[in-house]
Amino acid sequence: MSSTKKLQNHSQRSHALLSASGAGRWLNCTPSAKLEDEYGERKSSVYAEEGTLAHELSELYLSRDVLGTIDEKAFDSRLEQIMANDLFNDEMLDVVPIYTDYCSEQFAEAQVVDPLAVMEIEQKLDLTEYIPESFGTADCCITYGNVLEVIDLKYGKGVPVYAEWNKQLMLYGLGALCKYDMVYDITEVRLTIVQPRINNISTWQISADELRQWAEEELKPKAQLAFEGKGELNAGDWCRFCAVRNQCRKLYEQQLEIAQHEFADPELLTDDEIADIVKRVPKLIEWANSITEYAQTKAVNENKQWPGLKLVEGISRRKWVDEDQASNAIFARCPELSEDEIFNMKLKPITSIEKLVGKKRFEEILSDVVIKPQGKPTLVPLEDKRPAMGYAQAQLDFKDE
């Protein structure tokens, strides 16, 4: 007998001030959570929304194939909705089953050990015993014998994520331990991350006692500091997704430490100093680009006036109005040019055709099939010779980019 269950809308998951997903950040930099809450601008990215959709698809498969909580009609209806989403792609149908198959296999193995094994998905976990007003949602929990396994789907493929001492997963394990320990005599907690798009499955095991000890000695005091917005700012890898990273003075000071090399010694840099700079540069560039994007977005969207800066039209390149139209015009008006001269698998760039025809003649006979779009608004020092853009034009050009 099959039953029908209403699936969770993952896009409407609520978030605590001290969220499990942000634990790696607020545990290392306790004032950051309050600063993000007060000054940060939370914007969902395409990658986050794509991950949300993948989670919905995984829940759908597990609900039908393992738990039997929805019937075929409900499955087909929800799958059709997911596939109609603009972010859906066929890759999801290939990689999400890697995660769901792993969950299914782990549950089957658990049932061999303990016929009373239980799997639950999308479990909201109360974390308030250790973290004020906090909760989290675990993707999949399996309990059997004296073991609790928490499995987390990571759909992103940019950075490998590992289970060992992963603070988000430890919080999920802790919340699940609080929930299930009243029924099961749990002594071991297994934490697993499945990152199917890069074939990364990472599992780490910690004793229930050790997890509780970490929670009491490290998590609980730091969570209280974070909830009150106290403690010292601390910059590090955890700053990457911080909502106030572009305004954070501590991160600014850390990134600009590289400039100290310029004044440390009036003569040549040592090999160690050069190696240190090489290691620092990627993060410095990433941070600087992020600051620039932040300032530019504020200037364009909110007419923010930055001291010593202005918006000007950025550099742009000419492009064909329409390649078919342009190629027809070139054939008709430049009969001396062969097809091989005009095409290189596709219509050659404007500069190549201009060189073949001659700049003056090009302007006379082909200017009507060429356009030069507005350059993207760019912040530059006031000394720049280009004229400042108006706010309305900057907004329009920024949106068109």
Tab-separated table of C-alpha atoms in Angstrom:
chain	number	residue	atom	x	y	z
A	1	MET	CA	0.000	0.000	0.000
A	2	SER	CA	1.435	3.383	-1.001
A	3	SER	CA	0.739	6.710	0.606
A	4	THR	CA	1.133	10.272	-0.521
A	5	LYS	CA	3.195	12.790	1.393
A	6	LYS	CA	3.498	16.504	0.766
A	7	LEU	CA	7.138	17.236	-0.043
A	8	GLN	CA	8.944	20.143	1.531
A	9	ASN	CA	9.458	23.365	-0.428
A	10	HIS	CA	13.226	23.678	-0.026
A	11	SER	CA	13.275	27.265	-1.270
A	12	GLN	CA	11.211	28.300	1.760
A	13	ARG	CA	13.455	26.754	4.408
A	14	SER	CA	13.821	29.218	7.274
A	15	HIS	CA	17.232	30.180	8.603
A	16	ALA	CA	18.447	30.803	12.139
A	17	LEU	CA	20.794	33.642	13.065
A	18	LEU	CA	23.385	31.016	13.991
A	19	SER	CA	22.694	28.606	11.158
A	20	ALA	CA	24.364	25.238	10.816
A	21	SER	CA	25.381	26.108	7.245
A	22	GLY	CA	27.244	29.182	8.511
A	23	ALA	CA	28.818	27.474	11.539
A	24	GLY	CA	32.254	27.320	9.953
A	25	ARG	CA	32.140	31.115	9.777
A	26	TRP	CA	30.581	32.191	13.090
A	27	LEU	CA	32.586	29.664	15.105
A	28	ASN	CA	35.808	31.177	13.745
A	29	CYS	CA	34.607	34.792	13.726
A	30	THR	CA	31.974	35.141	16.439
A	31	PRO	CA	30.867	38.759	15.711
A	32	SER	CA	30.171	37.944	12.047
A	33	ALA	CA	26.634	36.558	12.478
A	34	LYS	CA	25.290	39.749	14.072
A	35	LEU	CA	27.139	41.927	11.568
A	36	GLU	CA	25.669	39.920	8.685
A	37	ASP	CA	22.209	40.159	10.199
A	38	GLU	CA	22.452	43.929	10.659
A	39	TYR	CA	24.460	45.049	7.644
A	40	GLY	CA	24.635	42.156	5.216
A	41	GLU	CA	22.691	41.791	2.002
A	42	ARG	CA	21.668	38.175	1.465
A	43	LYS	CA	21.338	37.417	-2.235
A	44	SER	CA	20.591	33.966	-3.529
A	45	SER	CA	22.906	32.842	-6.324
A	46	VAL	CA	22.088	30.691	-9.319
A	47	TYR	CA	24.305	28.003	-7.810
A	48	ALA	CA	22.382	28.031	-4.523
A	49	GLU	CA	19.044	27.868	-6.311
A	50	GLU	CA	20.309	25.036	-8.501
A	51	GLY	CA	21.365	23.176	-5.360
A	52	THR	CA	17.936	23.709	-3.840
A	53	LEU	CA	16.334	22.162	-6.910
A	54	ALA	CA	18.708	19.184	-6.738
A	55	HIS	CA	17.711	18.659	-3.093
A	56	GLU	CA	14.054	18.638	-4.081
A	57	LEU	CA	14.767	16.034	-6.743
A	58	SER	CA	16.715	13.861	-4.296
A	59	GLU	CA	13.912	14.016	-1.735
A	60	LEU	CA	11.455	13.026	-4.431
A	61	TYR	CA	13.459	9.929	-5.416
A	62	LEU	CA	14.045	8.810	-1.830
A	63	SER	CA	10.391	9.337	-0.927
A	64	ARG	CA	9.274	7.034	-3.726
A	65	ASP	CA	12.081	4.515	-4.064
A	66	VAL	CA	13.156	3.958	-0.456
A	67	LEU	CA	10.525	5.241	1.950
A	68	GLY	CA	7.447	4.631	-0.179
A	69	THR	CA	5.765	7.756	1.163
A	70	ILE	CA	4.515	9.006	-2.214
A	71	ASP	CA	2.803	7.144	-5.039
A	72	GLU	CA	3.628	7.201	-8.757
A	73	LYS	CA	1.026	9.836	-9.554
A	74	ALA	CA	2.432	12.253	-6.978
A	75	PHE	CA	5.978	11.426	-8.090
A	76	ASP	CA	5.240	12.134	-11.761
A	77	SER	CA	3.435	15.364	-10.948
A	78	ARG	CA	6.271	16.725	-8.792
A	79	LEU	CA	8.959	15.557	-11.244
A	80	GLU	CA	7.187	17.422	-14.017
A	81	GLN	CA	7.232	20.591	-11.900
A	82	ILE	CA	10.948	20.204	-11.174
A	83	MET	CA	11.797	19.608	-14.835
A	84	ALA	CA	9.829	22.718	-15.795
A	85	ASN	CA	12.084	24.860	-13.625
A	86	ASP	CA	14.465	27.057	-15.649
A	87	LEU	CA	17.399	25.800	-13.564
A	88	PHE	CA	16.720	22.138	-14.289
A	89	ASN	CA	19.124	20.319	-16.600
A	90	ASP	CA	19.606	16.711	-17.645
A	91	GLU	CA	22.767	16.475	-15.550
A	92	MET	CA	20.606	16.409	-12.425
A	93	LEU	CA	18.995	13.178	-13.564
A	94	ASP	CA	22.471	11.654	-13.883
A	95	VAL	CA	24.148	12.864	-10.687
A	96	VAL	CA	21.379	13.140	-8.074
A	97	PRO	CA	20.876	9.324	-8.178
A	98	ILE	CA	24.510	8.955	-7.058
A	99	TYR	CA	23.442	10.541	-3.779
A	100	THR	CA	20.107	8.735	-3.494
A	101	ASP	CA	21.709	5.383	-4.377
A	102	TYR	CA	24.278	5.931	-1.628
A	103	CYS	CA	21.526	6.663	0.907
A	104	SER	CA	19.585	3.606	-0.249
A	105	GLU	CA	22.659	1.371	0.011
A	106	GLN	CA	23.536	2.647	3.470
A	107	PHE	CA	19.981	2.018	4.634
A	108	ALA	CA	19.984	-1.507	3.180
A	109	GLU	CA	23.269	-2.273	4.974
A	110	ALA	CA	21.845	-0.824	8.193
A	111	GLN	CA	18.819	-3.111	7.917
A	112	VAL	CA	21.111	-6.137	7.689
A	113	VAL	CA	22.730	-5.107	10.986
A	114	ASP	CA	19.474	-4.014	12.581
A	115	PRO	CA	16.082	-4.968	11.069
A	116	LEU	CA	14.573	-2.055	12.980
A	117	ALA	CA	16.829	0.482	11.278
A	118	VAL	CA	15.129	3.775	10.408
A	119	MET	CA	15.766	6.311	7.638
A	120	GLU	CA	14.305	9.810	7.765
A	121	ILE	CA	14.870	12.640	5.295
A	122	GLU	CA	14.623	16.417	5.551
A	123	GLN	CA	14.613	16.353	9.318
A	124	LYS	CA	14.396	19.687	11.128
A	125	LEU	CA	16.760	19.445	14.096
A	126	ASP	CA	16.572	21.478	17.296
A	127	LEU	CA	19.989	22.845	18.258
A	128	THR	CA	18.900	25.134	21.093
A	129	GLU	CA	20.519	22.954	23.767
A	130	TYR	CA	23.863	24.296	22.531
A	131	ILE	CA	23.068	27.271	20.255
A	132	PRO	CA	20.526	30.000	21.088
A	133	GLU	CA	17.438	29.969	18.844
A	134	SER	CA	19.094	27.636	16.362
A	135	PHE	CA	17.997	24.708	14.255
A	136	GLY	CA	19.076	22.912	11.111
A	137	THR	CA	17.691	20.592	8.475
A	138	ALA	CA	19.469	17.294	7.811
A	139	ASP	CA	19.098	15.770	4.356
A	140	CYS	CA	19.142	12.137	5.499
A	141	CYS	CA	19.452	10.412	8.888
A	142	ILE	CA	19.842	6.655	9.356
A	143	THR	CA	19.762	5.087	12.808
A	144	TYR	CA	20.563	1.436	13.502
A	145	GLY	CA	21.958	-0.413	16.471
A	146	ASN	CA	24.128	2.101	18.305
A	147	VAL	CA	25.047	4.057	15.146
A	148	LEU	CA	23.644	7.287	13.771
A	149	GLU	CA	24.609	8.344	10.234
A	150	VAL	CA	23.881	11.802	8.874
A	151	ILE	CA	24.261	12.141	5.096
A	152	ASP	CA	24.459	15.567	3.449
A	153	LEU	CA	24.107	16.304	-0.267
A	154	LYS	CA	26.452	18.941	-1.666
A	155	TYR	CA	25.465	19.674	-5.267
A	156	GLY	CA	28.195	22.233	-5.935
A	157	LYS	CA	31.314	21.231	-7.825
A	158	GLY	CA	33.572	24.250	-7.370
A	159	VAL	CA	35.263	23.243	-4.109
A	160	PRO	CA	35.529	19.701	-2.661
A	161	VAL	CA	33.916	19.464	0.791
A	162	TYR	CA	35.037	16.902	3.338
A	163	ALA	CA	33.336	15.432	6.399
A	164	GLU	CA	36.221	15.433	8.887
A	165	TRP	CA	35.612	18.153	11.497
A	166	ASN	CA	33.068	19.751	9.160
A	167	LYS	CA	31.239	22.097	11.526
A	168	GLN	CA	27.949	22.159	9.605
A	169	LEU	CA	27.762	18.377	9.565
A	170	MET	CA	28.817	18.149	13.219
A	171	LEU	CA	25.890	20.381	14.135
A	172	TYR	CA	23.538	18.160	12.148
A	173	GLY	CA	25.005	15.147	13.928
A	174	LEU	CA	24.552	16.839	17.278
A	175	GLY	CA	20.942	17.797	16.539
A	176	ALA	CA	20.160	14.287	15.323
A	177	LEU	CA	21.847	12.831	18.401
A	178	CYS	CA	19.614	14.954	20.637
A	179	LYS	CA	16.540	13.818	18.714
A	180	TYR	CA	17.198	10.102	18.373
A	181	ASP	CA	19.214	9.355	21.508
A	182	MET	CA	16.014	9.234	23.554
A	183	VAL	CA	14.980	6.143	21.571
A	184	TYR	CA	18.291	4.629	20.484
A	185	ASP	CA	21.426	3.963	22.513
A	186	ILE	CA	23.725	5.815	20.114
A	187	THR	CA	27.445	5.599	20.778
A	188	GLU	CA	28.848	6.372	17.309
A	189	VAL	CA	27.998	9.178	14.876
A	190	ARG	CA	28.908	8.828	11.200
A	191	LEU	CA	28.966	12.025	9.144
A	192	THR	CA	28.938	11.714	5.360
A	193	ILE	CA	29.109	14.249	2.554
A	194	VAL	CA	28.093	13.175	-0.947
A	195	GLN	CA	29.240	15.550	-3.688
A	196	PRO	CA	28.066	13.661	-6.775
A	197	ARG	CA	29.194	16.052	-9.499
A	198	ILE	CA	32.848	15.508	-8.607
A	199	ASN	CA	32.486	11.920	-7.361
A	200	ASN	CA	33.385	12.937	-3.816
A	201	ILE	CA	32.008	10.816	-0.957
A	202	SER	CA	33.619	11.696	2.354
A	203	THR	CA	32.777	9.923	5.630
A	204	TRP	CA	34.060	10.608	9.130
A	205	GLN	CA	33.129	8.930	12.383
A	206	ILE	CA	33.184	10.407	15.878
A	207	SER	CA	31.967	8.957	19.148
A	208	ALA	CA	28.784	10.413	20.593
A	209	ASP	CA	30.682	11.297	23.779
A	210	GLU	CA	33.414	13.140	21.883
A	211	LEU	CA	30.830	15.066	19.843
A	212	ARG	CA	29.014	16.122	23.031
A	213	GLN	CA	32.309	17.117	24.649
A	214	TRP	CA	33.181	19.315	21.652
A	215	ALA	CA	29.717	20.860	21.848
A	216	GLU	CA	30.036	21.683	25.545
A	217	GLU	CA	33.624	22.914	25.512
A	218	GLU	CA	33.864	24.721	22.168
A	219	LEU	CA	30.509	25.083	20.447
A	220	LYS	CA	28.372	26.305	23.342
A	221	PRO	CA	30.604	29.183	24.578
A	222	LYS	CA	31.368	30.410	21.052
A	223	ALA	CA	27.695	30.215	20.073
A	224	GLN	CA	26.797	32.415	23.052
A	225	LEU	CA	29.423	34.967	22.023
A	226	ALA	CA	28.177	34.869	18.430
A	227	PHE	CA	24.551	35.288	19.492
A	228	GLU	CA	25.519	38.401	21.457
A	229	GLY	CA	27.761	39.697	18.659
A	230	LYS	CA	30.810	39.569	20.912
A	231	GLY	CA	34.326	38.257	20.454
A	232	GLU	CA	37.118	39.163	18.063
A	233	LEU	CA	36.823	39.485	14.297
A	234	ASN	CA	38.949	36.826	12.659
A	235	ALA	CA	39.605	36.686	8.915
A	236	GLY	CA	40.223	33.445	7.055
A	237	ASP	CA	38.887	31.036	4.447
A	238	TRP	CA	35.470	31.180	6.141
A	239	CYS	CA	35.084	34.792	4.927
A	240	ARG	CA	34.377	33.647	1.372
A	241	PHE	CA	30.590	33.640	1.698
A	242	CYS	CA	30.250	36.213	4.462
A	243	ALA	CA	27.571	38.808	3.682
A	244	VAL	CA	29.734	41.669	5.026
A	245	ARG	CA	33.090	40.565	3.615
A	246	ASN	CA	33.230	43.644	1.387
A	247	GLN	CA	32.927	45.965	4.395
A	248	CYS	CA	34.974	44.023	6.933
A	249	ARG	CA	37.969	45.943	8.272
A	250	LYS	CA	39.669	42.802	9.606
A	251	LEU	CA	39.614	41.153	6.181
A	252	TYR	CA	40.852	44.432	4.670
A	253	GLU	CA	43.793	44.489	7.064
A	254	GLN	CA	44.607	40.852	6.415
A	255	GLN	CA	44.557	41.213	2.640
A	256	LEU	CA	46.687	44.338	2.702
A	257	GLU	CA	49.410	42.651	4.740
A	258	ILE	CA	50.966	41.764	1.401
A	259	ALA	CA	51.861	45.441	0.966
A	260	GLN	CA	54.216	45.207	3.932
A	261	HIS	CA	56.724	43.427	1.722
A	262	GLU	CA	57.105	46.639	-0.231
A	263	PHE	CA	58.564	48.419	2.795
A	264	ALA	CA	60.127	45.576	4.765
A	265	ASP	CA	63.444	45.777	2.950
A	266	PRO	CA	64.608	48.491	0.537
A	267	GLU	CA	66.547	45.916	-1.479
A	268	LEU	CA	65.535	42.660	-3.184
A	269	LEU	CA	62.806	40.363	-1.931
A	270	THR	CA	63.906	37.034	-0.523
A	271	ASP	CA	62.738	33.727	-2.013
A	272	ASP	CA	60.527	33.171	1.027
A	273	GLU	CA	58.897	36.584	0.583
A	274	ILE	CA	58.227	35.964	-3.107
A	275	ALA	CA	56.781	32.531	-2.359
A	276	ASP	CA	54.574	34.065	0.332
A	277	ILE	CA	53.305	36.710	-2.093
A	278	VAL	CA	52.552	34.092	-4.768
A	279	LYS	CA	50.463	32.142	-2.247
A	280	ARG	CA	48.585	35.246	-1.133
A	281	VAL	CA	47.865	36.777	-4.532
A	282	PRO	CA	44.859	34.615	-5.609
A	283	LYS	CA	42.905	35.429	-2.444
A	284	LEU	CA	43.968	39.057	-2.651
A	285	ILE	CA	42.715	39.290	-6.241
A	286	GLU	CA	39.457	37.537	-5.349
A	287	TRP	CA	38.900	39.919	-2.449
A	288	ALA	CA	39.790	43.013	-4.504
A	289	ASN	CA	37.452	41.960	-7.331
A	290	SER	CA	34.683	41.386	-4.815
A	291	ILE	CA	35.170	44.867	-3.324
A	292	THR	CA	35.164	46.418	-6.809
A	293	GLU	CA	31.967	44.580	-7.785
A	294	TYR	CA	30.309	45.621	-4.517
A	295	ALA	CA	31.208	49.298	-4.964
A	296	GLN	CA	30.193	49.308	-8.627
A	297	THR	CA	26.838	47.632	-7.941
A	298	LYS	CA	26.085	50.211	-5.223
A	299	ALA	CA	27.008	53.049	-7.583
A	300	VAL	CA	24.833	51.736	-10.422
A	301	ASN	CA	21.819	50.475	-8.501
A	302	GLU	CA	21.686	52.979	-5.633
A	303	ASN	CA	23.471	56.038	-7.068
A	304	LYS	CA	26.100	55.632	-4.353
A	305	GLN	CA	28.753	58.347	-4.610
A	306	TRP	CA	32.148	56.947	-3.665
A	307	PRO	CA	34.866	59.472	-2.662
A	308	GLY	CA	37.282	60.027	-5.532
A	309	LEU	CA	35.419	57.729	-7.943
A	310	LYS	CA	32.918	58.162	-10.756
A	311	LEU	CA	31.042	55.988	-13.255
A	312	VAL	CA	32.173	56.126	-16.868
A	313	GLU	CA	31.416	54.094	-19.959
A	314	GLY	CA	33.679	51.065	-20.008
A	315	ILE	CA	35.573	49.711	-22.998
A	316	SER	CA	33.485	47.764	-25.514
A	317	ARG	CA	34.193	45.971	-28.798
A	318	ARG	CA	32.427	46.273	-32.101
A	319	LYS	CA	30.262	43.319	-33.128
A	320	TRP	CA	28.175	42.335	-36.125
A	321	VAL	CA	24.523	43.395	-35.912
A	322	ASP	CA	23.627	39.974	-37.325
A	323	GLU	CA	26.173	37.533	-38.783
A	324	ASP	CA	23.903	36.322	-41.601
A	325	GLN	CA	23.024	39.872	-42.563
A	326	ALA	CA	26.660	40.931	-42.405
A	327	SER	CA	27.951	37.995	-44.495
A	328	ASN	CA	25.312	38.658	-47.174
A	329	ALA	CA	26.336	42.313	-47.260
A	330	ILE	CA	30.045	41.438	-47.561
A	331	PHE	CA	29.398	38.980	-50.424
A	332	ALA	CA	27.249	41.518	-52.262
A	333	ARG	CA	29.426	44.566	-51.730
A	334	CYS	CA	32.908	43.002	-51.692
A	335	PRO	CA	32.858	40.508	-54.620
A	336	GLU	CA	36.646	40.302	-54.652
A	337	LEU	CA	36.635	38.463	-51.301
A	338	SER	CA	36.437	34.663	-51.332
A	339	GLU	CA	34.415	32.597	-48.896
A	340	ASP	CA	37.629	31.316	-47.265
A	341	GLU	CA	38.735	34.873	-46.628
A	342	ILE	CA	35.436	35.823	-45.016
A	343	PHE	CA	34.736	32.709	-42.949
A	344	ASN	CA	36.776	30.729	-40.437
A	345	MET	CA	34.141	28.097	-39.654
A	346	LYS	CA	32.037	31.144	-38.850
A	347	LEU	CA	32.132	34.767	-39.942
A	348	LYS	CA	35.532	36.237	-39.163
A	349	PRO	CA	35.849	39.080	-36.626
A	350	ILE	CA	35.224	42.664	-37.681
A	351	THR	CA	38.920	43.592	-37.529
A	352	SER	CA	39.825	40.776	-39.972
A	353	ILE	CA	37.239	41.892	-42.544
A	354	GLU	CA	38.222	45.537	-42.039
A	355	LYS	CA	41.851	44.649	-42.770
A	356	LEU	CA	40.892	42.807	-45.977
A	357	VAL	CA	38.602	45.583	-47.267
A	358	GLY	CA	40.499	48.582	-45.985
A	359	LYS	CA	39.441	50.790	-43.078
A	360	LYS	CA	38.078	53.669	-45.178
A	361	ARG	CA	36.124	51.430	-47.559
A	362	PHE	CA	34.850	49.337	-44.659
A	363	GLU	CA	33.399	52.450	-43.063
A	364	GLU	CA	31.766	53.490	-46.350
A	365	ILE	CA	30.114	50.201	-47.330
A	366	LEU	CA	29.757	48.051	-44.167
A	367	SER	CA	29.188	50.446	-41.287
A	368	ASP	CA	25.447	49.717	-41.359
A	369	VAL	CA	26.003	46.053	-40.331
A	370	VAL	CA	28.210	46.933	-37.360
A	371	ILE	CA	27.198	48.218	-33.951
A	372	LYS	CA	29.261	49.297	-30.950
A	373	PRO	CA	27.283	48.705	-27.754
A	374	GLN	CA	27.642	50.839	-24.663
A	375	GLY	CA	30.514	49.784	-22.445
A	376	LYS	CA	29.696	48.393	-19.013
A	377	PRO	CA	29.772	51.071	-16.270
A	378	THR	CA	33.191	51.105	-14.615
A	379	LEU	CA	34.481	52.954	-11.547
A	380	VAL	CA	37.731	54.858	-12.151
A	381	PRO	CA	39.670	57.647	-10.370
A	382	LEU	CA	38.448	61.178	-11.002
A	383	GLU	CA	41.638	61.915	-12.916
A	384	ASP	CA	40.467	59.591	-15.728
A	385	LYS	CA	39.845	61.605	-18.921
A	386	ARG	CA	36.554	59.910	-19.834
A	387	PRO	CA	33.390	61.890	-19.048
A	388	ALA	CA	31.275	60.783	-16.071
A	389	MET	CA	28.072	58.890	-16.828
A	390	GLY	CA	24.640	59.899	-15.632
A	391	TYR	CA	23.012	57.701	-12.993
A	392	ALA	CA	20.037	56.751	-15.195
A	393	GLN	CA	22.263	55.734	-18.126
A	394	ALA	CA	24.549	53.739	-15.822
A	395	GLN	CA	21.605	51.774	-14.470
A	396	LEU	CA	20.325	51.052	-17.978
A	397	ASP	CA	23.710	49.906	-19.300
A	398	PHE	CA	24.381	47.783	-16.209
A	399	LYS	CA	21.119	45.887	-16.657
A	400	ASP	CA	21.719	45.358	-20.380
A	401	GLU	CA	25.114	43.748	-19.805
